[in-house]
Amino acid sequence: IQLFFTLSSHMFFVYLVFQLLKDLVKWDQILKVTKDNAKKVRLLVVLCSIGLGYLISSFFLNLYQLWQEALERYSKIVSEGKY
């Protein structure tokens, strides 16, 4: 289950970042896009999407893991009557 959750999170955020970079960034104003380098620019967008998507996904997965650990510790403290 954890593997599926992690993999689906990575794929979701990579796809989301790809769509955002493709639709919102005007690459022809940032880079010189010609017929010769259009494939290279597309590859750059894909690689940036993978990097940013993985980074964002890892951030949210770590937040989720920290939240779970905090809840476990809190429930342990409450069950022991220390709170």
mmCIF file of N, CA, C and O in Angstrom:
data_model
loop_
_atom_site.group_PDB
_atom_site.id
_atom_site.type_symbol
_atom_site.label_atom_id
_atom_site.label_comp_id
_atom_site.label_asym_id
_atom_site.label_seq_id
_atom_site.Cartn_x
_atom_site.Cartn_y
_atom_site.Cartn_z
ATOM 1 N N ILE A 1 0.837 -1.193 0.000
ATOM 2 C CA ILE A 1 0.000 0.000 0.000
ATOM 3 C C ILE A 1 0.880 1.253 0.000
ATOM 4 O O ILE A 1 0.603 2.189 -0.728
ATOM 5 N N GLN A 2 1.915 1.250 0.838
ATOM 6 C CA GLN A 2 2.799 2.412 0.931
ATOM 7 C C GLN A 2 3.495 2.669 -0.402
ATOM 8 O O GLN A 2 3.630 3.814 -0.832
ATOM 9 N N LEU A 3 3.934 1.593 -1.058
ATOM 10 C CA LEU A 3 4.605 1.732 -2.352
ATOM 11 C C LEU A 3 3.660 2.332 -3.389
ATOM 12 O O LEU A 3 4.041 3.244 -4.136
ATOM 13 N N PHE A 4 2.427 1.856 -3.435
ATOM 14 C CA PHE A 4 1.440 2.383 -4.379
ATOM 15 C C PHE A 4 1.141 3.852 -4.082
ATOM 16 O O PHE A 4 1.046 4.669 -5.004
ATOM 17 N N PHE A 5 1.021 4.190 -2.806
ATOM 18 C CA PHE A 5 0.747 5.566 -2.409
ATOM 19 C C PHE A 5 1.894 6.490 -2.823
ATOM 20 O O PHE A 5 1.677 7.565 -3.379
ATOM 21 N N THR A 6 3.125 6.052 -2.586
ATOM 22 C CA THR A 6 4.295 6.854 -2.947
ATOM 23 C C THR A 6 4.411 7.013 -4.455
ATOM 24 O O THR A 6 4.626 8.122 -4.963
ATOM 25 N N LEU A 7 4.264 5.916 -5.180
ATOM 26 C CA LEU A 7 4.369 5.962 -6.635
ATOM 27 C C LEU A 7 3.275 6.830 -7.253
ATOM 28 O O LEU A 7 3.549 7.646 -8.137
ATOM 29 N N SER A 8 2.057 6.695 -6.766
ATOM 30 C CA SER A 8 0.965 7.505 -7.317
ATOM 31 C C SER A 8 1.154 8.983 -6.980
ATOM 32 O O SER A 8 0.826 9.847 -7.794
ATOM 33 N N SER A 9 1.706 9.276 -5.813
ATOM 34 C CA SER A 9 1.981 10.661 -5.449
ATOM 35 C C SER A 9 3.033 11.261 -6.382
ATOM 36 O O SER A 9 2.857 12.383 -6.885
ATOM 37 N N HIS A 10 4.111 10.535 -6.605
ATOM 38 C CA HIS A 10 5.157 11.022 -7.520
ATOM 39 C C HIS A 10 4.594 11.251 -8.920
ATOM 40 O O HIS A 10 4.841 12.292 -9.544
ATOM 41 N N MET A 11 3.843 10.292 -9.424
ATOM 42 C CA MET A 11 3.289 10.411 -10.778
ATOM 43 C C MET A 11 2.316 11.590 -10.874
ATOM 44 O O MET A 11 2.322 12.325 -11.862
ATOM 45 N N PHE A 12 1.488 11.754 -9.856
ATOM 46 C CA PHE A 12 0.528 12.854 -9.859
ATOM 47 C C PHE A 12 1.227 14.204 -9.907
ATOM 48 O O PHE A 12 0.874 15.077 -10.714
ATOM 49 N N PHE A 13 2.231 14.393 -9.057
ATOM 50 C CA PHE A 13 2.898 15.694 -9.002
ATOM 51 C C PHE A 13 3.773 15.943 -10.232
ATOM 52 O O PHE A 13 3.879 17.085 -10.680
ATOM 53 N N VAL A 14 4.374 14.895 -10.791
ATOM 54 C CA VAL A 14 5.130 15.070 -12.036
ATOM 55 C C VAL A 14 4.179 15.502 -13.148
ATOM 56 O O VAL A 14 4.475 16.430 -13.915
ATOM 57 N N TYR A 15 3.025 14.848 -13.242
ATOM 58 C CA TYR A 15 2.045 15.215 -14.260
ATOM 59 C C TYR A 15 1.534 16.640 -14.049
ATOM 60 O O TYR A 15 1.416 17.419 -15.008
ATOM 61 N N LEU A 16 1.251 16.992 -12.799
ATOM 62 C CA LEU A 16 0.744 18.326 -12.493
ATOM 63 C C LEU A 16 1.761 19.404 -12.857
ATOM 64 O O LEU A 16 1.423 20.400 -13.512
ATOM 65 N N VAL A 17 3.020 19.193 -12.483
ATOM 66 C CA VAL A 17 4.062 20.170 -12.798
ATOM 67 C C VAL A 17 4.269 20.259 -14.301
ATOM 68 O O VAL A 17 4.456 21.351 -14.853
ATOM 69 N N PHE A 18 4.218 19.116 -14.995
ATOM 70 C CA PHE A 18 4.371 19.132 -16.447
ATOM 71 C C PHE A 18 3.283 19.972 -17.099
ATOM 72 O O PHE A 18 3.564 20.798 -17.976
ATOM 73 N N GLN A 19 2.048 19.771 -16.681
ATOM 74 C CA GLN A 19 0.944 20.542 -17.252
ATOM 75 C C GLN A 19 1.108 22.031 -16.962
ATOM 76 O O GLN A 19 0.863 22.873 -17.827
ATOM 77 N N LEU A 20 1.525 22.357 -15.750
ATOM 78 C CA LEU A 20 1.715 23.767 -15.398
ATOM 79 C C LEU A 20 2.849 24.399 -16.200
ATOM 80 O O LEU A 20 2.715 25.515 -16.713
ATOM 81 N N LEU A 21 3.971 23.687 -16.307
ATOM 82 C CA LEU A 21 5.089 24.233 -17.075
ATOM 83 C C LEU A 21 4.747 24.359 -18.553
ATOM 84 O O LEU A 21 5.150 25.306 -19.214
ATOM 85 N N LYS A 22 4.000 23.403 -19.072
ATOM 86 C CA LYS A 22 3.641 23.417 -20.486
ATOM 87 C C LYS A 22 2.649 24.542 -20.796
ATOM 88 O O LYS A 22 2.780 25.237 -21.813
ATOM 89 N N ASP A 23 1.675 24.740 -19.910
ATOM 90 C CA ASP A 23 0.608 25.696 -20.193
ATOM 91 C C ASP A 23 0.912 27.125 -19.747
ATOM 92 O O ASP A 23 0.481 28.080 -20.387
ATOM 93 N N LEU A 24 1.641 27.292 -18.666
ATOM 94 C CA LEU A 24 1.796 28.627 -18.092
ATOM 95 C C LEU A 24 3.102 29.332 -18.454
ATOM 96 O O LEU A 24 3.160 30.552 -18.410
ATOM 97 N N VAL A 25 4.130 28.562 -18.794
ATOM 98 C CA VAL A 25 5.423 29.175 -19.089
ATOM 99 C C VAL A 25 5.541 29.396 -20.593
ATOM 100 O O VAL A 25 5.320 28.482 -21.384
ATOM 101 N N LYS A 26 5.882 30.606 -20.984
ATOM 102 C CA LYS A 26 6.101 30.917 -22.404
ATOM 103 C C LYS A 26 7.582 30.689 -22.701
ATOM 104 O O LYS A 26 8.414 31.577 -22.534
ATOM 105 N N TRP A 27 7.883 29.468 -23.108
ATOM 106 C CA TRP A 27 9.273 29.063 -23.290
ATOM 107 C C TRP A 27 9.968 29.836 -24.402
ATOM 108 O O TRP A 27 11.174 30.049 -24.352
ATOM 109 N N ASP A 28 9.208 30.292 -25.400
ATOM 110 C CA ASP A 28 9.833 31.029 -26.500
ATOM 111 C C ASP A 28 10.314 32.413 -26.057
ATOM 112 O O ASP A 28 11.180 33.003 -26.704
ATOM 113 N N GLN A 29 9.785 32.921 -24.949
ATOM 114 C CA GLN A 29 10.271 34.190 -24.419
ATOM 115 C C GLN A 29 11.482 34.002 -23.501
ATOM 116 O O GLN A 29 12.258 34.934 -23.314
ATOM 117 N N ILE A 30 11.626 32.813 -22.948
ATOM 118 C CA ILE A 30 12.742 32.527 -22.048
ATOM 119 C C ILE A 30 13.930 31.967 -22.817
ATOM 120 O O ILE A 30 15.070 32.365 -22.596
ATOM 121 N N LEU A 31 13.648 31.049 -23.721
ATOM 122 C CA LEU A 31 14.692 30.387 -24.504
ATOM 123 C C LEU A 31 14.496 30.674 -25.986
ATOM 124 O O LEU A 31 13.398 31.017 -26.417
ATOM 125 N N LYS A 32 15.538 30.503 -26.744
ATOM 126 C CA LYS A 32 15.413 30.618 -28.194
ATOM 127 C C LYS A 32 14.925 29.282 -28.737
ATOM 128 O O LYS A 32 15.679 28.321 -28.865
ATOM 129 N N VAL A 33 13.633 29.207 -29.021
ATOM 130 C CA VAL A 33 13.046 27.973 -29.530
ATOM 131 C C VAL A 33 13.009 28.041 -31.045
ATOM 132 O O VAL A 33 12.369 28.922 -31.630
ATOM 133 N N THR A 34 13.724 27.126 -31.676
ATOM 134 C CA THR A 34 13.729 27.018 -33.133
ATOM 135 C C THR A 34 13.332 25.596 -33.510
ATOM 136 O O THR A 34 13.125 24.747 -32.642
ATOM 137 N N LYS A 35 13.230 25.353 -34.802
ATOM 138 C CA LYS A 35 12.922 23.996 -35.257
ATOM 139 C C LYS A 35 14.002 23.015 -34.824
ATOM 140 O O LYS A 35 13.723 21.864 -34.526
ATOM 141 N N ASP A 36 15.241 23.499 -34.789
ATOM 142 C CA ASP A 36 16.361 22.615 -34.472
ATOM 143 C C ASP A 36 16.394 22.194 -33.004
ATOM 144 O O ASP A 36 16.784 21.069 -32.690
ATOM 145 N N ASN A 37 15.991 23.082 -32.111
ATOM 146 C CA ASN A 37 16.105 22.747 -30.696
ATOM 147 C C ASN A 37 14.756 22.555 -30.004
ATOM 148 O O ASN A 37 14.691 22.506 -28.783
ATOM 149 N N ALA A 38 13.681 22.427 -30.739
ATOM 150 C CA ALA A 38 12.352 22.268 -30.132
ATOM 151 C C ALA A 38 12.278 20.981 -29.309
ATOM 152 O O ALA A 38 11.686 20.966 -28.223
ATOM 153 N N LYS A 39 12.889 19.909 -29.804
ATOM 154 C CA LYS A 39 12.880 18.651 -29.054
ATOM 155 C C LYS A 39 13.694 18.769 -27.773
ATOM 156 O O LYS A 39 13.342 18.195 -26.747
ATOM 157 N N LYS A 40 14.783 19.520 -27.835
ATOM 158 C CA LYS A 40 15.602 19.713 -26.638
ATOM 159 C C LYS A 40 14.855 20.528 -25.593
ATOM 160 O O LYS A 40 14.945 20.241 -24.398
ATOM 161 N N VAL A 41 14.112 21.530 -26.028
ATOM 162 C CA VAL A 41 13.316 22.334 -25.096
ATOM 163 C C VAL A 41 12.226 21.467 -24.477
ATOM 164 O O VAL A 41 11.971 21.536 -23.267
ATOM 165 N N ARG A 42 11.601 20.617 -25.272
ATOM 166 C CA ARG A 42 10.573 19.712 -24.759
ATOM 167 C C ARG A 42 11.180 18.752 -23.732
ATOM 168 O O ARG A 42 10.575 18.468 -22.690
ATOM 169 N N LEU A 43 12.374 18.245 -24.013
ATOM 170 C CA LEU A 43 13.061 17.363 -23.072
ATOM 171 C C LEU A 43 13.395 18.112 -21.785
ATOM 172 O O LEU A 43 13.271 17.561 -20.687
ATOM 173 N N LEU A 44 13.802 19.360 -21.898
ATOM 174 C CA LEU A 44 14.079 20.178 -20.720
ATOM 175 C C LEU A 44 12.829 20.342 -19.863
ATOM 176 O O LEU A 44 12.891 20.237 -18.635
ATOM 177 N N VAL A 45 11.691 20.561 -20.492
ATOM 178 C CA VAL A 45 10.430 20.702 -19.760
ATOM 179 C C VAL A 45 10.095 19.395 -19.047
ATOM 180 O O VAL A 45 9.694 19.396 -17.871
ATOM 181 N N VAL A 46 10.294 18.275 -19.714
ATOM 182 C CA VAL A 46 10.000 16.970 -19.104
ATOM 183 C C VAL A 46 10.926 16.723 -17.919
ATOM 184 O O VAL A 46 10.486 16.292 -16.847
ATOM 185 N N LEU A 47 12.222 16.993 -18.082
ATOM 186 C CA LEU A 47 13.167 16.767 -16.990
ATOM 187 C C LEU A 47 12.909 17.698 -15.812
ATOM 188 O O LEU A 47 12.997 17.279 -14.649
ATOM 189 N N CYS A 48 12.581 18.949 -16.093
ATOM 190 C CA CYS A 48 12.222 19.886 -15.011
ATOM 191 C C CYS A 48 10.954 19.419 -14.302
ATOM 192 O O CYS A 48 10.848 19.532 -13.075
ATOM 193 N N SER A 49 10.014 18.891 -15.058
ATOM 194 C CA SER A 49 8.777 18.384 -14.470
ATOM 195 C C SER A 49 9.052 17.204 -13.550
ATOM 196 O O SER A 49 8.484 17.115 -12.457
ATOM 197 N N ILE A 50 9.919 16.305 -13.981
ATOM 198 C CA ILE A 50 10.251 15.147 -13.153
ATOM 199 C C ILE A 50 10.948 15.601 -11.871
ATOM 200 O O ILE A 50 10.604 15.158 -10.769
ATOM 201 N N GLY A 51 11.910 16.497 -11.999
ATOM 202 C CA GLY A 51 12.632 16.975 -10.824
ATOM 203 C C GLY A 51 11.750 17.714 -9.837
ATOM 204 O O GLY A 51 11.748 17.421 -8.633
ATOM 205 N N LEU A 52 10.996 18.679 -10.333
ATOM 206 C CA LEU A 52 10.118 19.457 -9.446
ATOM 207 C C LEU A 52 8.981 18.609 -8.881
ATOM 208 O O LEU A 52 8.626 18.739 -7.708
ATOM 209 N N GLY A 53 8.413 17.749 -9.729
ATOM 210 C CA GLY A 53 7.323 16.883 -9.262
ATOM 211 C C GLY A 53 7.779 15.949 -8.167
ATOM 212 O O GLY A 53 7.086 15.762 -7.153
ATOM 213 N N TYR A 54 8.963 15.352 -8.329
ATOM 214 C CA TYR A 54 9.512 14.464 -7.310
ATOM 215 C C TYR A 54 9.788 15.228 -6.022
ATOM 216 O O TYR A 54 9.494 14.753 -4.922
ATOM 217 N N LEU A 55 10.347 16.426 -6.148
ATOM 218 C CA LEU A 55 10.656 17.242 -4.976
ATOM 219 C C LEU A 55 9.385 17.616 -4.208
ATOM 220 O O LEU A 55 9.327 17.491 -2.971
ATOM 221 N N ILE A 56 8.362 18.056 -4.904
ATOM 222 C CA ILE A 56 7.099 18.435 -4.264
ATOM 223 C C ILE A 56 6.428 17.219 -3.640
ATOM 224 O O ILE A 56 5.927 17.272 -2.512
ATOM 225 N N SER A 57 6.435 16.108 -4.366
ATOM 226 C CA SER A 57 5.840 14.882 -3.840
ATOM 227 C C SER A 57 6.564 14.417 -2.586
ATOM 228 O O SER A 57 5.927 14.033 -1.596
ATOM 229 N N SER A 58 7.874 14.448 -2.599
ATOM 230 C CA SER A 58 8.651 14.047 -1.419
ATOM 231 C C SER A 58 8.344 14.938 -0.224
ATOM 232 O O SER A 58 8.240 14.464 0.913
ATOM 233 N N PHE A 59 8.184 16.221 -0.477
ATOM 234 C CA PHE A 59 7.838 17.157 0.588
ATOM 235 C C PHE A 59 6.517 16.775 1.238
ATOM 236 O O PHE A 59 6.404 16.674 2.468
ATOM 237 N N PHE A 60 5.479 16.524 0.418
ATOM 238 C CA PHE A 60 4.173 16.187 0.975
ATOM 239 C C PHE A 60 4.167 14.802 1.620
ATOM 240 O O PHE A 60 3.495 14.595 2.643
ATOM 241 N N LEU A 61 4.917 13.865 1.073
ATOM 242 C CA LEU A 61 5.007 12.543 1.703
ATOM 243 C C LEU A 61 5.709 12.629 3.056
ATOM 244 O O LEU A 61 5.308 11.952 4.009
ATOM 245 N N ASN A 62 6.738 13.458 3.148
ATOM 246 C CA ASN A 62 7.410 13.648 4.436
ATOM 247 C C ASN A 62 6.501 14.335 5.446
ATOM 248 O O ASN A 62 6.508 13.977 6.631
ATOM 249 N N LEU A 63 5.732 15.308 5.006
ATOM 250 C CA LEU A 63 4.763 15.944 5.903
ATOM 251 C C LEU A 63 3.743 14.928 6.411
ATOM 252 O O LEU A 63 3.405 14.911 7.603
ATOM 253 N N TYR A 64 3.269 14.081 5.522
ATOM 254 C CA TYR A 64 2.301 13.044 5.892
ATOM 255 C C TYR A 64 2.909 12.079 6.920
ATOM 256 O O TYR A 64 2.270 11.727 7.913
ATOM 257 N N GLN A 65 4.158 11.683 6.692
ATOM 258 C CA GLN A 65 4.831 10.771 7.607
ATOM 259 C C GLN A 65 5.047 11.422 8.979
ATOM 260 O O GLN A 65 4.822 10.791 10.014
ATOM 261 N N LEU A 66 5.465 12.680 8.989
ATOM 262 C CA LEU A 66 5.639 13.385 10.258
ATOM 263 C C LEU A 66 4.312 13.526 11.005
ATOM 264 O O LEU A 66 4.264 13.411 12.231
ATOM 265 N N TRP A 67 3.251 13.781 10.274
ATOM 266 C CA TRP A 67 1.928 13.903 10.875
ATOM 267 C C TRP A 67 1.513 12.584 11.521
ATOM 268 O O TRP A 67 0.977 12.560 12.635
ATOM 269 N N GLN A 68 1.762 11.467 10.821
ATOM 270 C CA GLN A 68 1.428 10.158 11.374
ATOM 271 C C GLN A 68 2.225 9.885 12.646
ATOM 272 O O GLN A 68 1.673 9.385 13.637
ATOM 273 N N GLU A 69 3.525 10.183 12.624
ATOM 274 C CA GLU A 69 4.356 9.959 13.797
ATOM 275 C C GLU A 69 3.911 10.834 14.965
ATOM 276 O O GLU A 69 3.901 10.373 16.122
ATOM 277 N N ALA A 70 3.541 12.063 14.690
ATOM 278 C CA ALA A 70 3.071 12.954 15.750
ATOM 279 C C ALA A 70 1.773 12.430 16.362
ATOM 280 O O ALA A 70 1.602 12.457 17.588
ATOM 281 N N LEU A 71 0.874 11.946 15.524
ATOM 282 C CA LEU A 71 -0.384 11.398 16.050
ATOM 283 C C LEU A 71 -0.142 10.134 16.867
ATOM 284 O O LEU A 71 -0.800 9.917 17.897
ATOM 285 N N GLU A 72 0.793 9.291 16.425
ATOM 286 C CA GLU A 72 1.114 8.081 17.183
ATOM 287 C C GLU A 72 1.694 8.430 18.550
ATOM 288 O O GLU A 72 1.328 7.829 19.563
ATOM 289 N N ARG A 73 2.603 9.387 18.587
ATOM 290 C CA ARG A 73 3.198 9.790 19.859
ATOM 291 C C ARG A 73 2.160 10.418 20.782
ATOM 292 O O ARG A 73 2.147 10.170 21.986
ATOM 293 N N TYR A 74 1.289 11.236 20.202
ATOM 294 C CA TYR A 74 0.252 11.874 21.009
ATOM 295 C C TYR A 74 -0.694 10.829 21.583
ATOM 296 O O TYR A 74 -1.049 10.886 22.759
ATOM 297 N N SER A 75 -1.109 9.864 20.753
ATOM 298 C CA SER A 75 -2.030 8.833 21.248
ATOM 299 C C SER A 75 -1.348 7.961 22.298
ATOM 300 O O SER A 75 -1.993 7.512 23.249
ATOM 301 N N LYS A 76 -0.047 7.726 22.171
ATOM 302 C CA LYS A 76 0.689 6.953 23.165
ATOM 303 C C LYS A 76 0.749 7.712 24.490
ATOM 304 O O LYS A 76 0.553 7.136 25.558
ATOM 305 N N ILE A 77 0.998 9.016 24.419
ATOM 306 C CA ILE A 77 1.056 9.833 25.633
ATOM 307 C C ILE A 77 -0.298 9.881 26.309
ATOM 308 O O ILE A 77 -0.415 9.745 27.533
ATOM 309 N N VAL A 78 -1.360 10.023 25.533
ATOM 310 C CA VAL A 78 -2.715 10.084 26.097
ATOM 311 C C VAL A 78 -3.091 8.749 26.700
ATOM 312 O O VAL A 78 -3.690 8.679 27.786
ATOM 313 N N SER A 79 -2.757 7.647 26.038
ATOM 314 C CA SER A 79 -3.127 6.335 26.555
ATOM 315 C C SER A 79 -2.361 5.991 27.830
ATOM 316 O O SER A 79 -2.849 5.240 28.655
ATOM 317 N N GLU A 80 -1.154 6.531 27.989
ATOM 318 C CA GLU A 80 -0.376 6.299 29.204
ATOM 319 C C GLU A 80 -0.820 7.211 30.346
ATOM 320 O O GLU A 80 -0.384 7.038 31.474
ATOM 321 N N GLY A 81 -1.634 8.175 30.034
ATOM 322 C CA GLY A 81 -2.140 9.077 31.067
ATOM 323 C C GLY A 81 -1.153 10.158 31.467
ATOM 324 O O GLY A 81 -1.273 10.750 32.533
ATOM 325 N N LYS A 82 -0.177 10.436 30.637
ATOM 326 C CA LYS A 82 0.812 11.461 30.949
ATOM 327 C C LYS A 82 0.347 12.849 30.542
ATOM 328 O O LYS A 82 1.017 13.831 30.811
ATOM 329 N N TYR A 83 -0.769 12.929 29.896
ATOM 330 C CA TYR A 83 -1.252 14.226 29.427
ATOM 331 C C TYR A 83 -2.450 14.650 30.221
ATOM 332 O O TYR A 83 -3.347 13.993 30.517
#
